[in-house]
Structures are given as C-alpha cells and as structure tokens.
Coordinates of C-alpha atoms in Angstrom, one line a residue:
Chain A
M1 CA -11.1 -89.6 -83.0
S2 CA -13.8 -92.2 -84.0
V3 CA -15.5 -94.8 -81.7
S4 CA -13.2 -97.5 -83.4
S5 CA -9.8 -95.4 -83.0
R6 CA -7.7 -95.8 -79.9
K7 CA -4.9 -93.3 -78.8
M8 CA -2.2 -95.6 -77.7
Y9 CA 1.6 -95.2 -76.9
H10 CA 5.0 -97.0 -78.2
T11 CA 8.0 -96.8 -76.3
Q12 CA 11.4 -97.4 -77.6
E13 CA 15.2 -96.6 -76.9
R14 CA 16.2 -93.1 -77.8
R15 CA 18.0 -93.3 -81.2
N16 CA 20.0 -90.7 -83.2
E17 CA 16.8 -90.0 -85.1
R18 CA 13.3 -89.8 -84.1
L19 CA 10.9 -92.6 -85.4
N20 CA 8.3 -92.1 -88.0
A21 CA 6.8 -95.5 -87.5
P22 CA 6.7 -97.8 -84.8
V23 CA 9.4 -100.6 -84.4
I24 CA 8.0 -104.3 -84.8
C25 CA 8.9 -106.6 -81.8
L26 CA 10.6 -109.6 -83.0
R27 CA 11.1 -110.9 -79.5
E28 CA 10.4 -114.7 -79.2
N29 CA 8.7 -114.1 -75.9
A30 CA 6.5 -111.4 -77.2
W31 CA 3.3 -112.6 -76.0
L32 CA 1.3 -112.2 -79.0
G33 CA 4.0 -112.7 -81.7
E34 CA 5.7 -110.4 -84.1
G35 CA 3.7 -107.2 -84.2
Y36 CA 3.8 -103.7 -83.1
Y37 CA 3.1 -103.3 -79.4
F38 CA 1.4 -100.2 -77.6
W39 CA 0.2 -99.4 -74.3
D40 CA -3.0 -98.0 -73.5
D41 CA -1.9 -95.8 -70.5
L42 CA 1.0 -93.4 -70.7
I43 CA 2.1 -94.5 -67.1
D44 CA 2.8 -97.8 -68.4
A45 CA 4.5 -96.7 -71.4
I46 CA 6.9 -94.8 -69.4
Q47 CA 7.4 -97.4 -66.8
W48 CA 8.3 -100.0 -69.8
G49 CA 10.9 -97.3 -70.9
H50 CA 12.6 -97.1 -67.7
K51 CA 12.5 -100.9 -67.2
S52 CA 13.1 -102.3 -70.8
K53 CA 14.3 -99.6 -73.0
R54 CA 17.5 -98.8 -71.5
K55 CA 20.2 -99.6 -74.1
T56 CA 21.1 -95.9 -74.6
G57 CA 20.1 -94.7 -71.2
Y58 CA 17.1 -92.8 -72.7
F59 CA 13.9 -93.7 -73.7
E60 CA 11.2 -92.2 -76.1
V61 CA 7.4 -92.5 -75.9
Y62 CA 5.6 -91.9 -79.2
K63 CA 1.6 -91.4 -79.6
A64 CA -0.5 -93.1 -82.2
I65 CA -3.9 -93.3 -83.1
I66 CA -5.0 -96.8 -84.1
S67 CA -8.0 -97.9 -86.2
T68 CA -9.3 -100.9 -84.2
E69 CA -12.5 -101.8 -86.3
N70 CA -10.9 -105.3 -87.0
F71 CA -9.4 -105.9 -83.6
L72 CA -10.2 -108.6 -80.9
D73 CA -11.1 -106.5 -78.1
T74 CA -10.5 -108.9 -75.0
V75 CA -10.5 -106.1 -72.5
F76 CA -13.5 -104.0 -72.9
N77 CA -15.6 -106.2 -75.2
E78 CA -17.0 -109.1 -73.4
V79 CA -18.1 -111.2 -76.2
H80 CA -14.6 -110.7 -77.8
Y81 CA -13.0 -111.9 -74.4
R82 CA -15.2 -114.7 -74.1
F83 CA -14.6 -115.9 -77.9
W84 CA -10.8 -115.4 -77.5
L85 CA -10.8 -117.5 -74.0
K86 CA -12.6 -120.1 -75.9
Q87 CA -10.5 -120.4 -78.8
V88 CA -7.3 -120.1 -76.8
E89 CA -8.2 -123.1 -74.5
K90 CA -9.5 -125.2 -77.4
A91 CA -6.3 -124.6 -79.3
A92 CA -4.2 -125.1 -76.4
D93 CA -6.2 -128.5 -75.5
H94 CA -5.7 -129.7 -78.8
I95 CA -2.1 -129.0 -79.4
K96 CA -1.5 -130.5 -76.0
R97 CA -3.5 -133.7 -76.5
I98 CA -1.9 -134.3 -80.1
T99 CA 1.4 -133.5 -79.2
G100 CA 2.1 -133.9 -75.5
I101 CA 3.5 -130.6 -75.3
K102 CA 1.8 -127.6 -73.8
P103 CA 2.1 -124.5 -75.8
T104 CA 2.8 -120.8 -74.9
I105 CA 0.3 -118.1 -75.5
K106 CA 2.6 -117.0 -78.3
E107 CA 2.5 -120.2 -79.9
V108 CA -1.1 -120.5 -79.8
N109 CA -1.6 -117.2 -81.2
D110 CA 1.0 -117.8 -83.9
Y111 CA -1.3 -120.8 -84.8
F112 CA -4.3 -118.8 -85.2
R113 CA -2.5 -116.5 -87.6
E114 CA -0.6 -119.0 -89.5
R115 CA -2.4 -122.3 -89.3
A116 CA -5.8 -121.0 -89.0
V117 CA -5.1 -117.8 -91.2
W118 CA -6.8 -115.3 -89.1
S119 CA -5.5 -112.6 -91.6
E120 CA -8.5 -110.3 -91.1
V121 CA -7.4 -109.7 -87.6
D122 CA -5.7 -106.5 -87.5
G123 CA -4.5 -106.7 -83.9
I124 CA -5.6 -107.7 -80.1
I125 CA -6.1 -105.5 -77.2
F126 CA -5.0 -107.5 -74.0
Q127 CA -4.2 -106.9 -70.6
D128 CA -1.9 -108.3 -67.9
I129 CA -0.9 -107.7 -64.3
P130 CA 1.0 -104.5 -63.5
E131 CA 4.2 -105.2 -62.0
N132 CA 4.8 -101.8 -60.1
S133 CA 2.4 -100.9 -57.3
N134 CA 4.0 -97.6 -56.7
N135 CA 1.7 -96.3 -59.5
L136 CA -1.4 -97.2 -57.7
K137 CA -3.4 -95.3 -55.4
V138 CA -4.6 -97.8 -53.0
K139 CA -2.3 -100.4 -51.0
A140 CA -1.8 -103.9 -52.4
F141 CA -4.7 -104.1 -55.0
Y142 CA -4.1 -103.8 -58.7
Y143 CA -7.4 -102.1 -59.4
R144 CA -6.1 -100.8 -62.5
K145 CA -5.7 -102.9 -65.8
R146 CA -2.3 -102.9 -67.7
I147 CA -3.7 -102.9 -71.3
Q148 CA -1.5 -103.3 -74.3
A149 CA -2.3 -103.9 -78.0
V150 CA -0.5 -105.7 -80.6
V151 CA -1.0 -104.5 -84.0
Y152 CA -0.3 -106.9 -87.1
N153 CA -1.3 -104.4 -89.9
I154 CA 0.8 -101.3 -89.8
E155 CA -1.6 -99.7 -92.2
I156 CA -4.3 -99.2 -89.4
I157 CA -1.9 -96.8 -87.5
T158 CA -3.3 -93.4 -88.9
T159 CA -1.0 -91.2 -86.7
F160 CA 2.3 -91.7 -85.2
E161 CA 4.0 -88.8 -83.4
F162 CA 6.9 -88.0 -80.7
Y163 CA 5.4 -87.6 -77.2
L164 CA 8.1 -87.4 -74.9
A165 CA 11.7 -88.5 -74.2
D166 CA 13.2 -89.2 -70.5
K167 CA 16.4 -90.4 -69.0
C168 CA 16.1 -94.2 -67.5
K169 CA 16.3 -94.4 -63.9
P170 CA 19.2 -96.0 -62.5
N171 CA 19.0 -99.8 -61.9
K172 CA 18.3 -100.5 -58.0
Chain B
M1 CA -16.2 -105.6 -87.9
L2 CA -14.7 -109.1 -87.2
N3 CA -16.8 -112.1 -87.9
L4 CA -16.1 -114.4 -85.1
S5 CA -18.1 -117.3 -86.3
E6 CA -15.7 -117.4 -89.5
L7 CA -12.7 -117.0 -87.2
E8 CA -14.0 -120.1 -85.1
Q9 CA -14.8 -122.1 -88.3
K10 CA -11.3 -121.5 -89.7
L11 CA -9.7 -122.6 -86.5
D12 CA -11.8 -125.6 -86.1
K13 CA -11.0 -126.8 -89.8
A14 CA -7.3 -126.0 -89.0
L15 CA -7.4 -128.0 -86.0
S16 CA -9.3 -131.0 -87.4
A17 CA -6.8 -131.2 -90.0
E18 CA -3.8 -131.8 -88.0
T19 CA -2.1 -134.9 -87.5
E20 CA 0.4 -135.6 -84.5
V21 CA 3.3 -135.2 -87.3
S22 CA 2.1 -131.8 -88.8
L23 CA 1.5 -130.3 -85.3
T24 CA 4.6 -131.5 -83.7
V25 CA 6.7 -130.4 -86.6
W26 CA 5.1 -127.0 -86.6
L27 CA 5.6 -126.6 -82.9
L28 CA 9.0 -127.9 -82.9
S29 CA 10.0 -125.5 -85.8
K30 CA 8.7 -122.5 -83.8
R31 CA 10.8 -123.7 -80.7
K32 CA 13.9 -124.4 -82.7
K33 CA 13.6 -120.7 -84.2
C34 CA 13.4 -119.5 -80.6
L35 CA 16.7 -121.0 -80.1
E36 CA 18.7 -120.1 -83.0
F37 CA 20.1 -117.2 -81.5
L38 CA 22.4 -119.8 -79.7
G39 CA 24.2 -120.4 -82.8
E40 CA 25.2 -123.7 -84.4
G41 CA 25.8 -126.6 -82.3
Y42 CA 23.9 -129.6 -80.9
Y43 CA 22.3 -130.2 -77.8
E44 CA 23.5 -132.7 -75.0
T45 CA 21.2 -134.3 -72.5
L46 CA 22.1 -133.5 -68.9
S47 CA 21.5 -136.5 -66.5
P48 CA 20.6 -135.4 -63.0
R49 CA 23.2 -136.6 -60.4
I50 CA 21.6 -138.4 -57.7
A51 CA 23.3 -137.6 -54.3
V52 CA 22.3 -140.4 -51.8
I53 CA 22.3 -139.9 -47.9
E54 CA 22.3 -143.2 -46.1
P55 CA 20.6 -142.5 -42.8
N56 CA 22.6 -145.5 -41.0
N57 CA 25.8 -144.1 -42.1
S58 CA 25.3 -140.2 -42.1
C59 CA 28.3 -139.1 -40.1
F60 CA 30.5 -136.4 -42.0
G61 CA 32.9 -137.4 -44.9
N62 CA 31.6 -140.7 -46.1
H63 CA 28.3 -141.6 -47.6
F64 CA 27.5 -139.1 -50.3
E65 CA 27.2 -141.6 -53.3
F66 CA 25.6 -142.0 -56.6
S67 CA 23.1 -145.1 -56.5
N68 CA 19.4 -145.7 -56.8
G69 CA 18.8 -145.9 -53.1
Y70 CA 17.4 -143.9 -50.3
C71 CA 16.7 -140.3 -50.5
A72 CA 17.2 -138.7 -54.1
V73 CA 18.3 -135.1 -54.1
G74 CA 18.1 -133.3 -57.4
E75 CA 15.8 -135.7 -59.2
N76 CA 13.3 -134.4 -61.5
N77 CA 14.1 -130.8 -60.6
S78 CA 12.4 -131.2 -57.1
L79 CA 14.9 -129.1 -55.2
A80 CA 13.6 -126.9 -52.6
A81 CA 14.8 -123.4 -52.0

C-alpha cells in the first residue's frame, strides 16, 4: 500500500449476494453529501453495523484500499484541515449573510462541489465524535478519533473485498 | 496532489458571482429535494397557541385563555423540558 493509499472499511446490511463495490450513500443527512462512505477503524465499522445497518438483522463489513492522492485530509494533514475550515466558514458566512439561512455542513459541501466545481477533489477524510464510550480504554475521555472518508470518485477504490459479517445486537 | 489555491479561487469566484436570488433558489432547491420523500402536498403554517395564566385569577378551572397578555407559554419554541 503506497503512502497515498489507505485501508478503510465499508459497512452495509447483509444482502442475498456479497457486494463487489461499495454502495453510494444518498441519505439527505449524509454529512458530506452523496458519496461512498468508509470508516478508518474496524471498531467503528462494526459499531455502525450494529447501530444503523439493521434492516436484515445482519451486517457486513468490506475492506477497501483507497487512493487518497487527491483527497482533502482534514484529520492528519494540518494544511488541509486549516484550508477546509477556512473555506467552510467563509462559504457558510456568505450563504448566511446573503440568504439569511444558516446552511448545514452538507449544503456547504454541496456548494463546493456544485457551484465552486471542486471536481478534482476525489474525497474527504474527516472526523467526528465517537458515540460509544464502551470502546474506549479510559473513562470519560474520547482520546480516539472516529475517522471517516467520503469518496466521490469510485475509480480511486482500487480494492474492495468482503471482510466480516455479524448479527446485529438486539436493541436495548 | 490538490492545488488548494486553485480550489480557493474557484470558491471565491463562485461566491462573488452569487446574488440573493441565485443563492436562495439553490439553497431552497436543496431543501425541497430533502423533503420530497413526504410526497405531494402543501405546507401549512402552524401558529403557536399562546396559553396565558393570569396571576390574579389563577384558581383551578378558569383562566387558561388565548390573548396577548401576561405569561406566554409555548411561544417561539421556548418550552422548557
């Protein structure tokens, strides 16, 4: 795996047939818009299966190798992080000032892609706050980043293969 | 390797070309798409009903009424938990 490639995980409901490509996320609340979403850490991929991929009672995790050369890496690349932060806030301020409407992060990101035509950006690596402290080794502090990637250009996914399947835990 | 300066220039150019109409139409079209799963129909504004408790007549069973006076409960989503 080259320096500009990452191993990541994709979680889906178990279907009749194994996937040979990731499933595009079309949810309107997907943080960074339409794209293929991946987890950096297997722990998060499995947790997502238990929480949100419950339709069939089972979920599957696929392992992928993704070429990240044309990614905005807002987690590990400080220059990219500061750039992205500045652009998000600039666009959000502008949209709010002109329209009076505060945009969501998805809308700002859609703006980048549709109106500013950032077509050369193949994907974004970003992080949010983990939801389940049971996976942490210390008490009451989220020292571990929950890292995801959204991929807009499926051609940069060089490997995609089944990794594991599991039964969803019963709802509490 | 991404050229960040080029990305920023593209964003700045796009933002500076926006008018109130162009940006509002674009933003509302995104939100309309978001609500399309509700199907065909129309939206009806729900006006908050303001219940008023008048302090001088606060015995049971009388003065919960609708007016512009005193303590507005439920206005502007300000209900406490």
